[in-house]
């Protein structure tokens, strides 16, 4: 099933990308009407019902509560690990919240944006611990300025791809990316464990 927004519907279930997708509601749109003829003499004007995005917490469903808690945990873990949390949030929104890939990706970006603001507020006044220059900030603003242009360019192409690519392709690319990240992370863990083991062995000698 594809995500249908601003299309005609009868019930809420007609609007979701999956049977468990509760991100949209079937609401009455008084700006459009359907003309029906009864016995060829009586004309009835009935407002259409269309699929629209659900308000954030209106109504507040069980999915909203679970997704909010899991988003908090994923964002906290992502901030602590320095990964941002996108690799955790997108699968979480798909599996726990029932969203389709086209809707889960922008939701994860919104969540990461809030987490980035919170992290910036925590670190903006901190100083770098490994330098004698006490005025050097913890955040490397020069590196950030160098990284932002390619990041924004990549984001532009990503948004365009999210709007044009089918859901199965987005999900496949996401699976490939997360698999690559998982392999690289395991390799890094193995490298760190080996290095620590050598240090411990050297200290014992």
mmCIF file of C-alpha atoms in Angstrom:
data_model
loop_
_atom_site.group_PDB
_atom_site.id
_atom_site.type_symbol
_atom_site.label_atom_id
_atom_site.label_comp_id
_atom_site.label_asym_id
_atom_site.label_seq_id
_atom_site.Cartn_x
_atom_site.Cartn_y
_atom_site.Cartn_z
ATOM 1 C CA UNK A 1 0.000 0.000 0.000
ATOM 2 C CA UNK A 2 1.275 3.487 -0.786
ATOM 3 C CA UNK A 3 0.969 6.563 1.374
ATOM 4 C CA UNK A 4 -2.040 8.554 0.322
ATOM 5 C CA UNK A 5 -2.368 12.160 1.372
ATOM 6 C CA UNK A 6 -5.120 14.540 0.269
ATOM 7 C CA UNK A 7 -6.897 11.681 -1.503
ATOM 8 C CA UNK A 8 -10.460 10.557 -1.003
ATOM 9 C CA UNK A 9 -11.138 8.129 1.825
ATOM 10 C CA UNK A 10 -13.921 6.666 3.908
ATOM 11 C CA UNK A 11 -12.138 5.603 7.111
ATOM 12 C CA UNK A 12 -8.741 6.193 8.735
ATOM 13 C CA UNK A 13 -7.481 2.795 7.585
ATOM 14 C CA UNK A 14 -7.633 3.996 3.969
ATOM 15 C CA UNK A 15 -4.859 6.528 4.582
ATOM 16 C CA UNK A 16 -1.974 4.623 6.161
ATOM 17 C CA UNK A 17 1.071 3.247 4.402
ATOM 18 C CA UNK A 18 0.617 0.054 6.418
ATOM 19 C CA UNK A 19 -2.283 -1.339 8.465
ATOM 20 C CA UNK A 20 -0.529 -0.123 11.633
ATOM 21 C CA UNK A 21 0.234 3.358 10.279
ATOM 22 C CA UNK A 22 -1.778 5.823 12.373
ATOM 23 C CA UNK A 23 -0.021 8.978 11.191
ATOM 24 C CA UNK A 24 -2.958 10.105 9.034
ATOM 25 C CA UNK A 25 -6.651 10.643 9.530
ATOM 26 C CA UNK A 26 -9.637 10.650 7.214
ATOM 27 C CA UNK A 27 -11.144 14.100 7.719
ATOM 28 C CA UNK A 28 -13.934 16.039 6.056
ATOM 29 C CA UNK A 29 -12.726 18.654 3.588
ATOM 30 C CA UNK A 30 -15.437 21.273 3.256
ATOM 31 C CA UNK A 31 -13.585 22.859 0.358
ATOM 32 C CA UNK A 32 -14.499 19.997 -1.958
ATOM 33 C CA UNK A 33 -17.856 18.384 -2.590
ATOM 34 C CA UNK A 34 -19.250 15.384 -4.385
ATOM 35 C CA UNK A 35 -22.424 15.905 -6.393
ATOM 36 C CA UNK A 36 -24.855 13.010 -6.351
ATOM 37 C CA UNK A 37 -28.186 12.767 -8.117
ATOM 38 C CA UNK A 38 -31.132 10.997 -6.555
ATOM 39 C CA UNK A 39 -33.746 9.717 -9.030
ATOM 40 C CA UNK A 40 -32.437 12.209 -11.551
ATOM 41 C CA UNK A 41 -34.266 15.071 -9.848
ATOM 42 C CA UNK A 42 -32.672 15.782 -6.455
ATOM 43 C CA UNK A 43 -29.050 16.934 -6.266
ATOM 44 C CA UNK A 44 -27.075 16.473 -3.061
ATOM 45 C CA UNK A 45 -23.779 18.201 -2.296
ATOM 46 C CA UNK A 46 -21.656 16.201 0.153
ATOM 47 C CA UNK A 47 -18.201 17.303 1.394
ATOM 48 C CA UNK A 48 -15.437 14.880 0.543
ATOM 49 C CA UNK A 49 -13.340 13.081 3.146
ATOM 50 C CA UNK A 50 -9.602 13.201 2.443
ATOM 51 C CA UNK A 51 -6.449 11.808 4.053
ATOM 52 C CA UNK A 52 -4.610 14.405 6.122
ATOM 53 C CA UNK A 53 -1.660 14.251 8.501
ATOM 54 C CA UNK A 54 -2.684 13.601 12.097
ATOM 55 C CA UNK A 55 -2.029 16.373 14.588
ATOM 56 C CA UNK A 56 0.989 15.713 16.775
ATOM 57 C CA UNK A 57 -0.855 14.621 19.922
ATOM 58 C CA UNK A 58 -4.479 14.935 18.871
ATOM 59 C CA UNK A 59 -5.545 12.275 19.472
ATOM 60 C CA UNK A 60 -2.744 10.900 21.668
ATOM 61 C CA UNK A 61 -2.552 7.203 20.847
ATOM 62 C CA UNK A 62 -0.609 4.308 22.303
ATOM 63 C CA UNK A 63 1.681 4.448 19.288
ATOM 64 C CA UNK A 64 2.453 8.084 20.130
ATOM 65 C CA UNK A 65 3.416 7.190 23.707
ATOM 66 C CA UNK A 66 5.602 4.239 22.697
ATOM 67 C CA UNK A 67 7.242 6.152 19.856
ATOM 68 C CA UNK A 68 7.951 9.151 22.107
ATOM 69 C CA UNK A 69 9.649 6.956 24.698
ATOM 70 C CA UNK A 70 11.663 5.038 22.119
ATOM 71 C CA UNK A 71 12.615 8.266 20.329
ATOM 72 C CA UNK A 72 13.929 9.642 23.630
ATOM 73 C CA UNK A 73 16.007 6.511 24.230
ATOM 74 C CA UNK A 74 17.328 6.384 20.649
ATOM 75 C CA UNK A 75 18.240 10.070 20.680
ATOM 76 C CA UNK A 76 19.983 9.756 24.047
ATOM 77 C CA UNK A 77 21.947 6.740 22.843
ATOM 78 C CA UNK A 78 22.773 8.403 19.533
ATOM 79 C CA UNK A 79 23.991 11.569 21.249
ATOM 80 C CA UNK A 80 26.103 9.598 23.705
ATOM 81 C CA UNK A 81 27.657 7.552 20.903
ATOM 82 C CA UNK A 82 28.051 10.531 18.575
ATOM 83 C CA UNK A 83 26.038 8.933 15.761
ATOM 84 C CA UNK A 84 23.066 11.301 15.826
ATOM 85 C CA UNK A 85 20.571 8.467 16.145
ATOM 86 C CA UNK A 86 19.307 8.345 12.561
ATOM 87 C CA UNK A 87 20.288 4.713 12.190
ATOM 88 C CA UNK A 88 18.144 3.916 15.213
ATOM 89 C CA UNK A 89 15.230 6.282 14.707
ATOM 90 C CA UNK A 90 14.264 5.310 11.168
ATOM 91 C CA UNK A 91 13.929 1.567 11.913
ATOM 92 C CA UNK A 92 12.180 2.415 15.179
ATOM 93 C CA UNK A 93 9.590 4.600 13.458
ATOM 94 C CA UNK A 94 9.028 1.898 10.844
ATOM 95 C CA UNK A 95 8.788 -1.056 13.241
ATOM 96 C CA UNK A 96 7.326 0.464 16.406
ATOM 97 C CA UNK A 97 5.243 3.284 14.954
ATOM 98 C CA UNK A 98 4.180 1.569 11.741
ATOM 99 C CA UNK A 99 5.252 4.415 9.457
ATOM 100 C CA UNK A 100 6.349 3.916 5.884
ATOM 101 C CA UNK A 101 9.928 4.785 4.860
ATOM 102 C CA UNK A 102 8.832 8.021 3.181
ATOM 103 C CA UNK A 103 7.317 9.232 6.441
ATOM 104 C CA UNK A 104 9.836 7.726 8.869
ATOM 105 C CA UNK A 105 12.839 9.478 7.295
ATOM 106 C CA UNK A 106 11.598 13.082 7.757
ATOM 107 C CA UNK A 107 10.303 12.187 11.220
ATOM 108 C CA UNK A 108 13.782 10.996 12.193
ATOM 109 C CA UNK A 109 15.339 14.186 10.828
ATOM 110 C CA UNK A 110 12.983 16.283 12.926
ATOM 111 C CA UNK A 111 13.856 14.270 16.019
ATOM 112 C CA UNK A 112 17.590 14.527 15.324
ATOM 113 C CA UNK A 113 17.251 18.291 14.869
ATOM 114 C CA UNK A 114 15.812 18.625 18.358
ATOM 115 C CA UNK A 115 18.550 16.427 19.782
ATOM 116 C CA UNK A 116 21.206 18.459 17.975
ATOM 117 C CA UNK A 117 19.899 21.681 19.514
ATOM 118 C CA UNK A 118 19.978 20.127 22.992
ATOM 119 C CA UNK A 119 23.520 18.813 22.459
ATOM 120 C CA UNK A 120 24.676 22.214 21.217
ATOM 121 C CA UNK A 121 23.231 23.942 24.268
ATOM 122 C CA UNK A 122 25.105 21.527 26.532
ATOM 123 C CA UNK A 123 28.480 21.788 24.761
ATOM 124 C CA UNK A 124 28.570 25.356 23.457
ATOM 125 C CA UNK A 125 30.182 26.798 26.601
ATOM 126 C CA UNK A 126 32.571 23.914 27.281
ATOM 127 C CA UNK A 127 36.312 24.176 26.673
ATOM 128 C CA UNK A 128 38.548 21.583 25.075
ATOM 129 C CA UNK A 129 40.168 19.423 27.800
ATOM 130 C CA UNK A 130 43.310 18.484 25.833
ATOM 131 C CA UNK A 131 44.791 21.885 25.112
ATOM 132 C CA UNK A 132 46.696 24.536 26.998
ATOM 133 C CA UNK A 133 44.749 27.272 25.295
ATOM 134 C CA UNK A 134 41.907 27.781 27.718
ATOM 135 C CA UNK A 135 39.891 29.788 25.219
ATOM 136 C CA UNK A 136 39.642 26.980 22.675
ATOM 137 C CA UNK A 137 36.037 25.717 22.623
ATOM 138 C CA UNK A 138 35.107 22.069 22.767
ATOM 139 C CA UNK A 139 33.290 22.345 19.423
ATOM 140 C CA UNK A 140 35.556 22.660 16.394
ATOM 141 C CA UNK A 141 33.672 25.354 14.497
ATOM 142 C CA UNK A 142 36.194 25.359 11.640
ATOM 143 C CA UNK A 143 35.605 21.687 10.957
ATOM 144 C CA UNK A 144 31.861 22.215 11.283
ATOM 145 C CA UNK A 145 31.966 25.016 8.709
ATOM 146 C CA UNK A 146 33.879 22.760 6.320
ATOM 147 C CA UNK A 147 31.481 19.848 6.754
ATOM 148 C CA UNK A 148 28.188 21.723 6.515
ATOM 149 C CA UNK A 149 28.191 22.582 2.758
ATOM 150 C CA UNK A 150 28.551 18.956 1.560
ATOM 151 C CA UNK A 151 26.135 17.859 4.279
ATOM 152 C CA UNK A 152 23.487 20.322 3.118
ATOM 153 C CA UNK A 153 24.036 19.413 -0.535
ATOM 154 C CA UNK A 154 23.625 15.746 0.316
ATOM 155 C CA UNK A 155 20.479 16.561 2.273
ATOM 156 C CA UNK A 156 18.978 18.351 -0.727
ATOM 157 C CA UNK A 157 19.523 15.327 -2.964
ATOM 158 C CA UNK A 158 18.254 13.057 -0.207
ATOM 159 C CA UNK A 159 15.007 15.004 0.108
ATOM 160 C CA UNK A 160 14.551 14.877 -3.651
ATOM 161 C CA UNK A 161 15.172 11.141 -3.619
ATOM 162 C CA UNK A 162 12.734 10.617 -0.759
ATOM 163 C CA UNK A 163 10.044 12.379 -2.775
ATOM 164 C CA UNK A 164 10.676 10.467 -6.006
ATOM 165 C CA UNK A 165 11.984 7.016 -5.030
ATOM 166 C CA UNK A 166 9.501 4.226 -4.263
ATOM 167 C CA UNK A 167 9.269 3.017 -0.683
ATOM 168 C CA UNK A 168 10.898 -0.344 -1.444
ATOM 169 C CA UNK A 169 13.974 1.370 -2.888
ATOM 170 C CA UNK A 170 14.315 3.685 0.116
ATOM 171 C CA UNK A 171 13.996 0.704 2.440
ATOM 172 C CA UNK A 172 16.594 -1.246 0.453
ATOM 173 C CA UNK A 173 19.080 1.631 0.486
ATOM 174 C CA UNK A 174 18.480 2.088 4.198
ATOM 175 C CA UNK A 175 19.142 -1.605 4.787
ATOM 176 C CA UNK A 176 22.409 -1.431 2.845
ATOM 177 C CA UNK A 177 23.541 1.665 4.735
ATOM 178 C CA UNK A 178 22.706 0.237 8.154
ATOM 179 C CA UNK A 179 24.397 -3.057 7.280
ATOM 180 C CA UNK A 180 27.550 -1.206 6.246
ATOM 181 C CA UNK A 181 27.468 0.865 9.439
ATOM 182 C CA UNK A 182 26.983 -2.263 11.549
ATOM 183 C CA UNK A 183 29.976 -3.991 9.935
ATOM 184 C CA UNK A 184 32.178 -0.920 10.361
ATOM 185 C CA UNK A 185 31.109 -0.550 13.978
ATOM 186 C CA UNK A 186 31.905 -4.181 14.743
ATOM 187 C CA UNK A 187 35.307 -3.792 13.100
ATOM 188 C CA UNK A 188 35.966 -0.714 15.215
ATOM 189 C CA UNK A 189 34.927 -2.551 18.377
ATOM 190 C CA UNK A 190 37.219 -5.435 17.511
ATOM 191 C CA UNK A 191 40.107 -3.038 16.868
ATOM 192 C CA UNK A 192 39.584 -1.240 20.181
ATOM 193 C CA UNK A 193 39.296 -4.510 22.105
ATOM 194 C CA UNK A 194 42.506 -5.799 20.530
ATOM 195 C CA UNK A 195 44.310 -2.568 21.361
ATOM 196 C CA UNK A 196 43.127 -2.641 24.974
ATOM 197 C CA UNK A 197 44.124 -6.286 25.283
ATOM 198 C CA UNK A 198 47.654 -5.461 24.107
ATOM 199 C CA UNK A 199 47.879 -2.594 26.590
ATOM 200 C CA UNK A 200 46.748 -4.838 29.451
ATOM 201 C CA UNK A 201 49.224 -7.532 28.433
ATOM 202 C CA UNK A 202 52.047 -4.989 28.308
ATOM 203 C CA UNK A 203 51.177 -3.661 31.764
ATOM 204 C CA UNK A 204 51.201 -7.171 33.216
ATOM 205 C CA UNK A 205 54.706 -7.703 31.875
#
